[in-house]
Coordinates of C-alpha atoms and ligand atoms in Angstrom, one line a residue:
M1 CA -9.0 14.5 33.7
K2 CA -8.4 18.8 34.3
R3 CA -6.7 19.7 37.5
R4 CA -5.9 23.6 38.0
H5 CA -2.8 24.7 40.0
F6 CA -2.0 27.4 41.3
L7 CA 0.9 29.2 42.6
S8 CA 1.6 32.1 43.7
L9 CA 5.4 33.5 44.5
G10 CA 6.1 36.4 46.1
V11 CA 9.3 38.5 44.2
A12 CA 9.8 40.6 48.0
T13 CA 10.1 43.6 47.0
L14 CA 11.0 43.8 43.7
A15 CA 7.8 43.0 42.1
A16 CA 3.9 42.7 43.2
P17 CA 3.7 38.6 43.0
V18 CA 2.5 36.5 40.1
I19 CA 0.1 34.2 40.0
I20 CA 0.7 31.6 37.0
S21 CA -1.5 29.0 36.2
R22 CA -1.2 26.0 34.0
R23 CA -2.4 22.9 33.5
T24 CA -1.4 19.9 35.5
V25 CA -1.6 16.6 33.9
A26 CA -3.9 14.5 36.3
A27 CA -2.3 11.4 37.4
E28 CA -3.1 8.4 35.4
P29 CA -1.5 5.4 34.9
G30 CA 1.0 6.4 32.3
A31 CA 2.1 4.2 29.3
P32 CA 5.2 2.3 28.9
L33 CA 8.5 3.7 29.4
P34 CA 9.5 4.6 25.5
I35 CA 13.2 2.7 25.3
P36 CA 15.8 5.0 22.9
D37 CA 17.4 3.5 20.4
V38 CA 20.7 2.5 20.2
M39 CA 23.6 3.9 17.8
E40 CA 26.9 2.0 18.2
V41 CA 28.4 4.3 16.6
G42 CA 32.3 2.8 15.7
P43 CA 34.7 4.3 13.1
G44 CA 33.8 4.9 9.2
A45 CA 30.5 6.8 7.6
G46 CA 27.0 6.3 8.6
N47 CA 25.9 7.2 11.5
I48 CA 23.7 9.9 11.0
L49 CA 22.2 12.1 13.6
S50 CA 19.9 14.6 12.1
A51 CA 18.3 17.5 14.4
I52 CA 14.8 18.0 13.3
K53 CA 11.5 19.6 13.9
G54 CA 9.3 17.4 15.5
R55 CA 5.7 16.8 16.5
A56 CA 5.5 15.0 19.3
E57 CA 2.6 13.5 21.8
L58 CA 3.9 14.4 24.8
I59 CA 0.4 13.9 26.3
P60 CA -1.7 11.8 24.5
G61 CA -3.4 13.2 21.4
V62 CA -2.0 16.6 21.4
E63 CA 0.9 17.4 19.1
S64 CA 3.5 19.9 20.3
D65 CA 6.2 21.4 18.4
T66 CA 9.0 19.9 19.5
L67 CA 13.0 19.6 18.1
G68 CA 15.2 16.0 18.4
Y69 CA 17.8 14.7 16.6
G70 CA 16.3 12.1 14.2
Q71 CA 12.7 11.1 15.7
D72 CA 10.7 13.9 17.0
Y73 CA 11.8 14.9 20.3
L74 CA 15.1 13.4 22.1
G75 CA 17.2 11.5 20.6
P76 CA 18.8 7.7 19.6
L77 CA 20.8 6.7 22.5
L78 CA 24.6 6.6 21.2
R79 CA 26.7 3.7 22.2
F80 CA 30.4 4.6 21.8
Q81 CA 33.6 1.7 23.0
R82 CA 36.6 2.7 24.1
G83 CA 39.5 2.9 22.5
R84 CA 37.7 3.3 19.1
T85 CA 36.8 6.0 17.4
A86 CA 33.1 7.0 17.3
S87 CA 32.4 9.1 13.4
I88 CA 29.2 10.9 13.5
D89 CA 27.4 13.2 10.9
V90 CA 25.7 15.2 13.1
E91 CA 23.1 17.3 10.3
N92 CA 21.1 20.1 10.9
R93 CA 17.6 20.2 9.5
T94 CA 16.1 23.1 11.6
D95 CA 15.3 26.3 11.4
D96 CA 18.2 28.0 13.3
P97 CA 22.2 27.4 14.4
I98 CA 22.3 24.2 16.5
T99 CA 25.5 21.9 18.1
A100 CA 26.0 18.6 19.5
H101 CA 27.9 19.1 23.3
W102 CA 29.7 15.6 24.3
H103 CA 28.7 16.3 27.7
G104 CA 31.2 14.9 30.3
M105 CA 33.1 13.5 27.6
H106 CA 37.0 13.8 27.2
V107 CA 37.5 15.3 23.7
P108 CA 39.9 18.4 22.9
G109 CA 37.8 21.7 22.6
Y110 CA 37.6 21.5 18.7
L111 CA 36.0 17.8 19.0
D112 CA 33.3 19.1 22.5
G113 CA 30.6 20.5 20.0
G114 CA 30.8 24.0 22.7
P115 CA 29.4 27.2 21.6
Q116 CA 31.8 28.1 19.0
L117 CA 30.9 25.1 17.2
A118 CA 27.2 26.4 16.8
F119 CA 26.2 25.8 12.7
G120 CA 23.3 26.8 11.0
P121 CA 20.0 25.2 8.5
G122 CA 21.5 23.1 6.0
K123 CA 25.0 21.7 7.0
T124 CA 26.7 19.2 8.5
W125 CA 29.1 18.1 11.2
S126 CA 31.7 15.8 11.5
P127 CA 33.3 15.1 14.4
E128 CA 35.2 11.9 15.1
L129 CA 35.5 11.2 18.2
P130 CA 38.2 9.6 20.0
V131 CA 36.9 7.7 22.6
D132 CA 39.1 7.5 25.4
H133 CA 36.8 7.0 28.6
P134 CA 35.7 5.0 31.2
A135 CA 33.3 3.2 31.1
A136 CA 29.8 6.0 32.0
T137 CA 26.4 7.4 31.7
L138 CA 26.7 10.8 29.6
F139 CA 25.0 13.1 27.8
Y140 CA 24.7 15.1 24.9
H141 CA 23.1 18.3 23.6
S142 CA 23.0 21.3 21.5
H143 CA 24.8 24.3 23.2
V144 CA 24.5 27.7 21.2
H145 CA 24.5 30.1 23.0
G146 CA 21.5 32.1 24.2
R147 CA 19.4 29.3 23.2
T148 CA 20.5 26.3 24.9
A149 CA 17.6 26.4 27.3
E150 CA 15.4 27.1 24.4
Q151 CA 17.0 23.8 22.4
V152 CA 17.1 21.4 24.7
Y153 CA 13.3 22.3 26.1
R154 CA 11.9 21.6 23.4
G155 CA 14.1 18.0 23.2
L156 CA 17.6 18.6 21.6
A157 CA 19.2 16.3 24.1
G158 CA 20.3 12.4 25.0
M159 CA 22.1 9.8 26.5
I160 CA 24.9 8.2 25.5
I161 CA 26.6 5.3 27.2
I162 CA 30.5 4.9 27.4
D163 CA 31.4 0.9 27.3
D164 CA 35.0 -0.3 28.2
P165 CA 36.0 -3.5 26.6
E166 CA 38.5 -3.5 29.4
I167 CA 36.2 -3.9 32.4
D168 CA 34.5 -6.4 33.8
D169 CA 31.3 -4.5 34.8
P170 CA 29.6 -7.4 37.6
L171 CA 26.3 -5.3 36.7
P172 CA 23.2 -5.3 34.9
R173 CA 23.9 -4.6 31.6
D174 CA 21.0 -6.1 28.9
Y175 CA 20.0 -3.2 27.4
G176 CA 16.4 -2.7 27.5
V177 CA 15.9 -6.0 29.5
N178 CA 17.7 -5.2 32.6
D179 CA 19.5 -2.1 32.1
F180 CA 17.2 0.8 31.5
P181 CA 18.6 4.5 30.5
L182 CA 16.3 7.9 32.4
I183 CA 16.2 10.1 31.3
V184 CA 14.3 12.9 33.0
Q185 CA 12.9 16.5 32.7
D186 CA 11.0 18.5 34.2
R187 CA 8.2 20.6 31.0
S188 CA 4.8 22.0 31.5
F189 CA 2.0 22.4 29.1
D190 CA -1.1 24.6 28.7
R191 CA -4.1 23.8 28.9
S192 CA -5.1 22.6 25.2
G193 CA -2.1 20.3 26.6
R194 CA 0.7 21.6 24.7
L195 CA 4.4 22.4 25.4
T196 CA 5.2 25.4 26.4
Y197 CA 8.2 27.1 27.6
D198 CA 7.0 30.8 29.5
L199 CA 9.4 31.5 32.4
G200 CA 7.7 34.3 33.8
M201 CA 9.9 36.2 36.0
M202 CA 10.6 33.3 38.3
G203 CA 12.4 31.3 35.8
R204 CA 14.5 34.1 34.3
M205 CA 16.0 34.2 37.2
Q206 CA 15.5 30.5 39.1
G207 CA 15.1 28.6 35.6
F208 CA 12.3 27.3 34.2
H209 CA 10.2 24.8 36.7
G210 CA 7.5 22.4 35.0
D211 CA 4.7 21.2 36.8
D212 CA 5.4 17.4 35.2
V213 CA 7.7 15.1 34.6
L214 CA 8.7 13.2 31.2
V215 CA 10.8 10.0 31.5
N216 CA 12.2 8.9 28.4
G217 CA 9.8 12.1 26.4
A218 CA 5.8 10.3 28.4
I219 CA 4.8 11.2 30.9
R220 CA 4.9 9.8 34.3
P221 CA 4.9 6.1 32.4
K222 CA 5.1 2.6 33.5
L223 CA 8.3 0.0 33.6
T224 CA 8.1 -3.0 33.4
V225 CA 11.1 -5.2 35.2
P226 CA 12.0 -8.9 35.6
A227 CA 11.8 -9.7 39.0
G228 CA 16.2 -9.4 40.4
L229 CA 18.7 -6.7 40.1
V230 CA 17.9 -4.2 37.8
R231 CA 19.9 -1.0 36.9
L232 CA 18.9 2.1 36.3
R233 CA 20.7 5.0 34.9
L234 CA 19.1 8.3 35.4
L235 CA 19.8 11.5 34.1
N236 CA 18.7 15.1 34.3
A237 CA 18.2 16.9 31.5
S238 CA 15.4 19.5 33.0
N239 CA 17.1 22.6 33.2
A240 CA 17.0 23.7 36.4
R241 CA 15.2 21.6 38.4
I242 CA 17.2 19.5 41.3
Y243 CA 15.2 15.8 42.0
D244 CA 15.2 13.7 45.4
F245 CA 14.1 10.8 43.7
N246 CA 13.1 8.3 45.9
F247 CA 10.5 5.1 45.3
T248 CA 7.1 4.8 47.2
D249 CA 8.0 2.1 49.7
G250 CA 11.1 3.2 50.6
R251 CA 13.0 0.7 49.4
Q252 CA 16.8 0.8 49.9
F253 CA 18.9 1.3 46.5
H254 CA 22.3 1.1 45.8
Q255 CA 24.3 4.2 43.0
V256 CA 27.2 2.7 41.6
A257 CA 28.4 5.5 39.2
S258 CA 27.8 9.1 39.5
D259 CA 28.6 11.6 36.2
G260 CA 32.1 10.1 35.0
G261 CA 31.6 6.2 35.8
L262 CA 31.7 3.6 38.7
L263 CA 32.0 4.3 42.2
P264 CA 34.6 1.9 44.3
S265 CA 31.5 0.1 45.7
P266 CA 27.9 0.4 46.1
A267 CA 26.3 2.8 47.8
A268 CA 22.8 2.4 49.8
M269 CA 20.5 5.1 50.0
V270 CA 16.6 5.6 50.2
N271 CA 17.2 9.0 48.7
L272 CA 18.8 10.4 46.0
R273 CA 19.7 13.7 44.7
L274 CA 20.3 14.8 41.5
A275 CA 20.8 18.3 39.9
P276 CA 20.3 19.6 36.6
A277 CA 23.0 17.6 34.0
E278 CA 24.4 15.2 36.6
R279 CA 23.9 11.0 36.0
A280 CA 23.8 8.6 38.5
E281 CA 23.6 4.5 38.2
I282 CA 21.3 2.8 40.6
I283 CA 20.1 -1.0 41.5
V284 CA 17.4 -1.2 42.2
D285 CA 16.0 -4.9 43.5
F286 CA 12.8 -6.2 42.4
S287 CA 13.0 -9.2 43.6
D288 CA 10.2 -8.7 46.6
R289 CA 7.8 -8.6 42.6
S290 CA 5.7 -5.8 44.4
A291 CA 4.9 -2.8 42.3
V292 CA 6.2 0.5 43.1
R293 CA 6.6 4.4 41.9
L294 CA 9.7 6.3 41.8
V295 CA 8.9 10.0 43.3
S296 CA 10.8 13.2 44.0
R297 CA 10.5 15.4 46.6
N298 CA 10.4 19.3 45.8
V299 CA 14.0 20.6 46.5
G300 CA 14.0 24.6 46.2
S301 CA 17.4 26.1 44.5
G302 CA 18.2 28.0 47.5
G303 CA 17.2 30.8 49.5
M304 CA 17.8 34.1 47.3
M305 CA 19.7 36.8 49.4
G306 CA 19.7 34.2 52.2
G307 CA 15.9 34.4 53.2
G308 CA 14.7 31.7 51.1
M309 CA 12.0 34.0 49.9
M310 CA 12.4 32.8 46.0
G311 CA 13.4 29.4 47.6
G312 CA 12.7 27.5 44.0
G313 CA 11.6 24.4 43.3
N314 CA 7.9 26.1 43.3
N315 CA 6.0 23.7 45.3
T316 CA 6.5 21.8 48.5
A317 CA 4.4 18.7 46.6
T318 CA 5.9 15.4 45.7
L319 CA 6.3 15.0 41.9
D320 CA 5.7 11.5 40.3
V321 CA 8.4 10.4 38.0
M322 CA 7.7 7.1 37.0
S323 CA 5.7 3.3 38.4
F324 CA 7.5 -0.1 38.1
D325 CA 6.0 -3.3 37.8
V326 CA 7.7 -6.4 37.7
G327 CA 6.8 -9.8 35.6
D328 CA 9.3 -12.8 35.5
A329 CA 12.5 -13.5 37.4
S330 CA 15.8 -12.1 35.4
T331 CA 17.3 -14.6 33.1
S332 CA 20.3 -12.5 32.6
G333 CA 22.8 -10.5 35.0
P334 CA 23.7 -11.3 38.2
V335 CA 21.7 -11.9 41.1
Q336 CA 23.8 -10.5 44.0
L337 CA 25.6 -6.8 44.1
P338 CA 29.1 -6.9 43.7
G339 CA 31.2 -6.1 47.0
F340 CA 33.5 -3.8 45.3
L341 CA 33.9 -1.9 41.3
P342 CA 36.5 -1.6 38.9
A343 CA 36.0 2.0 39.7
T344 CA 38.8 4.2 38.1
V345 CA 39.3 7.1 40.3
S346 CA 43.0 8.2 40.2
D347 CA 45.1 10.0 42.5
L348 CA 45.9 13.4 40.5
G349 CA 48.5 14.7 42.6
E350 CA 49.0 18.1 43.9
P351 CA 47.2 21.0 42.7
V352 CA 50.3 23.5 41.5
R353 CA 47.4 26.5 41.2
T354 CA 44.2 27.5 42.7
R355 CA 41.5 29.3 41.2
E356 CA 38.5 31.0 42.2
F357 CA 35.1 31.4 40.9
I358 CA 32.2 33.2 42.6
L359 CA 28.7 32.6 40.4
N360 CA 27.0 35.9 39.9
I361 CA 23.1 36.3 39.6
S362 CA 23.9 40.3 39.1
S363 CA 26.6 40.8 37.7
G364 CA 28.1 44.6 38.7
N365 CA 24.7 46.7 40.2
M366 CA 22.6 44.1 42.2
I367 CA 19.4 45.8 41.9
S368 CA 19.3 47.1 38.8
S369 CA 20.8 43.7 37.3
M370 CA 17.6 41.8 38.8
L371 CA 15.5 44.3 37.8
N372 CA 17.2 43.0 34.5
N373 CA 17.0 39.4 35.1
L374 CA 13.1 39.4 35.9
I375 CA 11.7 41.9 33.2
G376 CA 14.0 39.5 30.6
Q377 CA 15.8 42.3 28.9
D378 CA 17.9 40.6 26.4
R379 CA 21.5 42.4 28.2
Q380 CA 23.1 39.1 29.8
T381 CA 23.2 40.4 33.3
M382 CA 24.0 36.9 35.0
G383 CA 28.2 35.9 35.1
I384 CA 30.9 34.3 36.6
N385 CA 33.6 36.4 38.5
G386 CA 31.5 39.7 37.9
E387 CA 31.0 39.6 34.0
P388 CA 29.0 38.0 31.7
Y389 CA 30.3 35.6 29.3
D390 CA 31.7 37.1 26.3
M391 CA 32.4 34.7 23.5
S392 CA 35.6 36.4 22.2
R393 CA 37.0 36.9 25.7
I394 CA 39.1 33.5 27.0
D395 CA 39.0 33.6 31.0
Q396 CA 41.1 31.3 31.5
Q397 CA 44.6 30.3 30.4
V398 CA 45.3 26.0 31.9
Q399 CA 48.3 24.0 31.3
L400 CA 47.4 20.8 29.4
G401 CA 48.4 17.8 31.9
E402 CA 48.5 20.4 35.1
T403 CA 46.4 19.6 38.4
E404 CA 44.2 22.7 39.9
L405 CA 41.9 23.1 42.8
W406 CA 39.0 25.2 42.0
R407 CA 37.3 27.0 44.6
I408 CA 33.7 27.8 43.6
N409 CA 31.1 29.5 45.1
A410 CA 28.0 31.7 44.2
D411 CA 26.6 34.7 45.2
M412 CA 22.8 33.9 45.6
M413 CA 21.1 30.1 45.1
T414 CA 22.5 26.9 44.6
H415 CA 24.2 26.0 40.6
P416 CA 25.2 23.1 39.7
F417 CA 29.0 23.8 38.1
H418 CA 29.9 22.5 34.8
V419 CA 33.7 22.2 33.7
H420 CA 33.9 20.7 29.8
G421 CA 36.6 18.6 28.9
V422 CA 37.6 16.8 31.7
S423 CA 36.1 14.4 35.1
F424 CA 36.9 15.9 38.1
Q425 CA 37.1 14.8 42.1
V426 CA 35.0 17.1 44.7
V427 CA 37.2 17.8 47.7
T428 CA 34.7 20.0 49.4
M429 CA 31.2 20.4 49.7
G430 CA 29.2 23.3 50.8
G431 CA 32.5 23.8 53.2
R432 CA 32.8 21.3 54.5
A433 CA 35.3 18.0 53.1
V434 CA 34.3 14.9 51.4
N435 CA 35.9 11.7 50.5
P436 CA 36.6 12.4 46.8
A437 CA 37.0 8.9 45.3
A438 CA 33.3 7.4 47.5
I439 CA 31.9 10.6 45.1
G440 CA 33.5 9.0 42.4
W441 CA 34.4 11.3 38.8
K442 CA 32.9 14.3 38.4
D443 CA 31.9 17.0 35.6
V444 CA 28.8 18.6 37.4
V445 CA 29.0 19.6 41.5
H446 CA 26.1 21.4 42.7
V447 CA 27.6 24.4 44.6
E448 CA 25.9 24.6 47.5
G449 CA 28.2 26.9 49.4
P450 CA 31.9 26.9 49.3
T451 CA 33.0 24.5 47.2
E452 CA 36.4 22.8 46.1
I453 CA 37.4 20.6 43.2
L454 CA 40.6 19.5 42.2
I455 CA 40.7 18.8 37.7
R456 CA 43.7 17.4 36.2
F457 CA 43.8 19.1 32.3
D458 CA 44.3 16.1 29.7
K459 CA 42.8 17.4 26.4
P460 CA 43.7 20.3 24.9
A461 CA 41.0 23.2 23.9
T462 CA 42.3 26.3 22.1
I463 CA 41.2 30.5 21.3
D464 CA 39.0 29.2 18.5
T465 CA 37.2 26.4 20.5
P466 CA 38.0 26.7 24.0
F467 CA 36.0 24.7 27.0
M468 CA 33.6 26.1 29.0
Y469 CA 33.2 26.1 32.2
H470 CA 29.4 27.3 33.8
C471 CA 25.7 27.0 35.9
H472 CA 24.2 24.1 34.5
I473 CA 20.0 25.6 35.2
L474 CA 20.0 26.2 31.4
E475 CA 18.2 29.8 32.3
H476 CA 21.5 31.2 33.7
E477 CA 23.9 29.6 30.9
D478 CA 22.4 31.4 28.5
A479 CA 22.0 34.2 31.0
G480 CA 25.7 34.8 30.8
M481 CA 26.6 32.7 33.8
M482 CA 29.5 30.7 31.5
G483 CA 33.4 31.2 31.4
Q484 CA 35.6 30.1 28.6
F485 CA 39.8 28.5 29.2
T486 CA 41.9 27.4 26.8
V487 CA 44.3 24.3 27.7
G488 CA 47.7 23.5 26.5
Ligands
C2O501 CU1 26.1 20.1 30.1 CU2 28.3 22.7 28.6 O1 27.1 21.0 29.1
CU502 CU1 29.3 19.8 29.0
CU503 CU1 22.7 29.2 38.3

């Protein structure tokens, strides 16, 4: 069942149009959704996360070269409890340096797993993480500068759930029964069905966009859910793709949490946009017992140079994500959605300082750096405030405990902007004021025009292991759209 698929993408005057031919796997009914094994991580030894080289059958019957944490592709679901230390031994059994970055966690710089903490094959890194974060769905992934995109693409990523014993969460929370992790990633396969990571010119500029969607490492899987309320924890672990998730029958669902934890009340919607590294927990009501599919409308990553001539997203079709079948009625969990949730969005106070960030597709000479990006020179040509990332340069110094306003914008395209070590509140998006409480705690904001975020810095980071801020389009990050800051 091979369907070939041609894309024709013009790059205006900079290069001749390119024709890319890839295999798109036909939409057969999928295999069951794999549910990641849970690794409860507490204090004490014995929690081993081993980065390995894997052989995974992402396309049934065809093995691909992959990477994983303790498994062929992706990693276990890590469960941490607020107030307890999470001790973990991260081993590197691959051929290259790796890290394990706890994306979204509030830990000091030396525990954060950023690029300075890369460690080589045969080495083990054993952080003891003080878990000081409200209940939330987080992300972990490798973060080696210049290699993050390919390492995450091959599988060095997973989900973290933080439980908060102090908060009585009135939502479905029976893991694998009515509470499911959904790690969504777009991937491409060659004609034989092997995973490929071919960036080409468009991918270098816009980040990688694949033709097929995997959920928890399975292509367009199927999940049987109980008839009743079901919680889906969506993590966009794609390198660059933005999703607009919706159900084929147009049903309404409710978002109950964003990146950093619960919202003050469930938000009704029929469409959910998630940029790379964003998370959302949604509650879907399956009590009508009708089967349905989750799809995504293709979303561009914003016009290049305002004209939309490189609109991202590659084509206009709908992407199939996964399908749902409904089984027996729920035997656990609430039957009704609560009106209010024990959210933790608090008042950060007035900012004492404002900083400005411009995300640059072209740092320095625009035409020459665009050309460099297109032809894939090794030189980093993307940047922030005119400078590509430099591991030996500290870009910002922040005072511990202070609240700041960060203003972010871009010279071209839209970008998911991420800050390490904090959760922040979004004040302005696309130039318009928004309600920070309704958006909840965030650690990634999709910058689609002037954006303002309010941040309080509560965890320290020194010169040796500073925190990062960067675009979470992984190809942009690797090309230098990243900076670093100390907190002290
Ligand atoms: Cu998902 Cu710098 O991180
Ligand atoms: Cu991060
Ligand atoms: Cu970007």
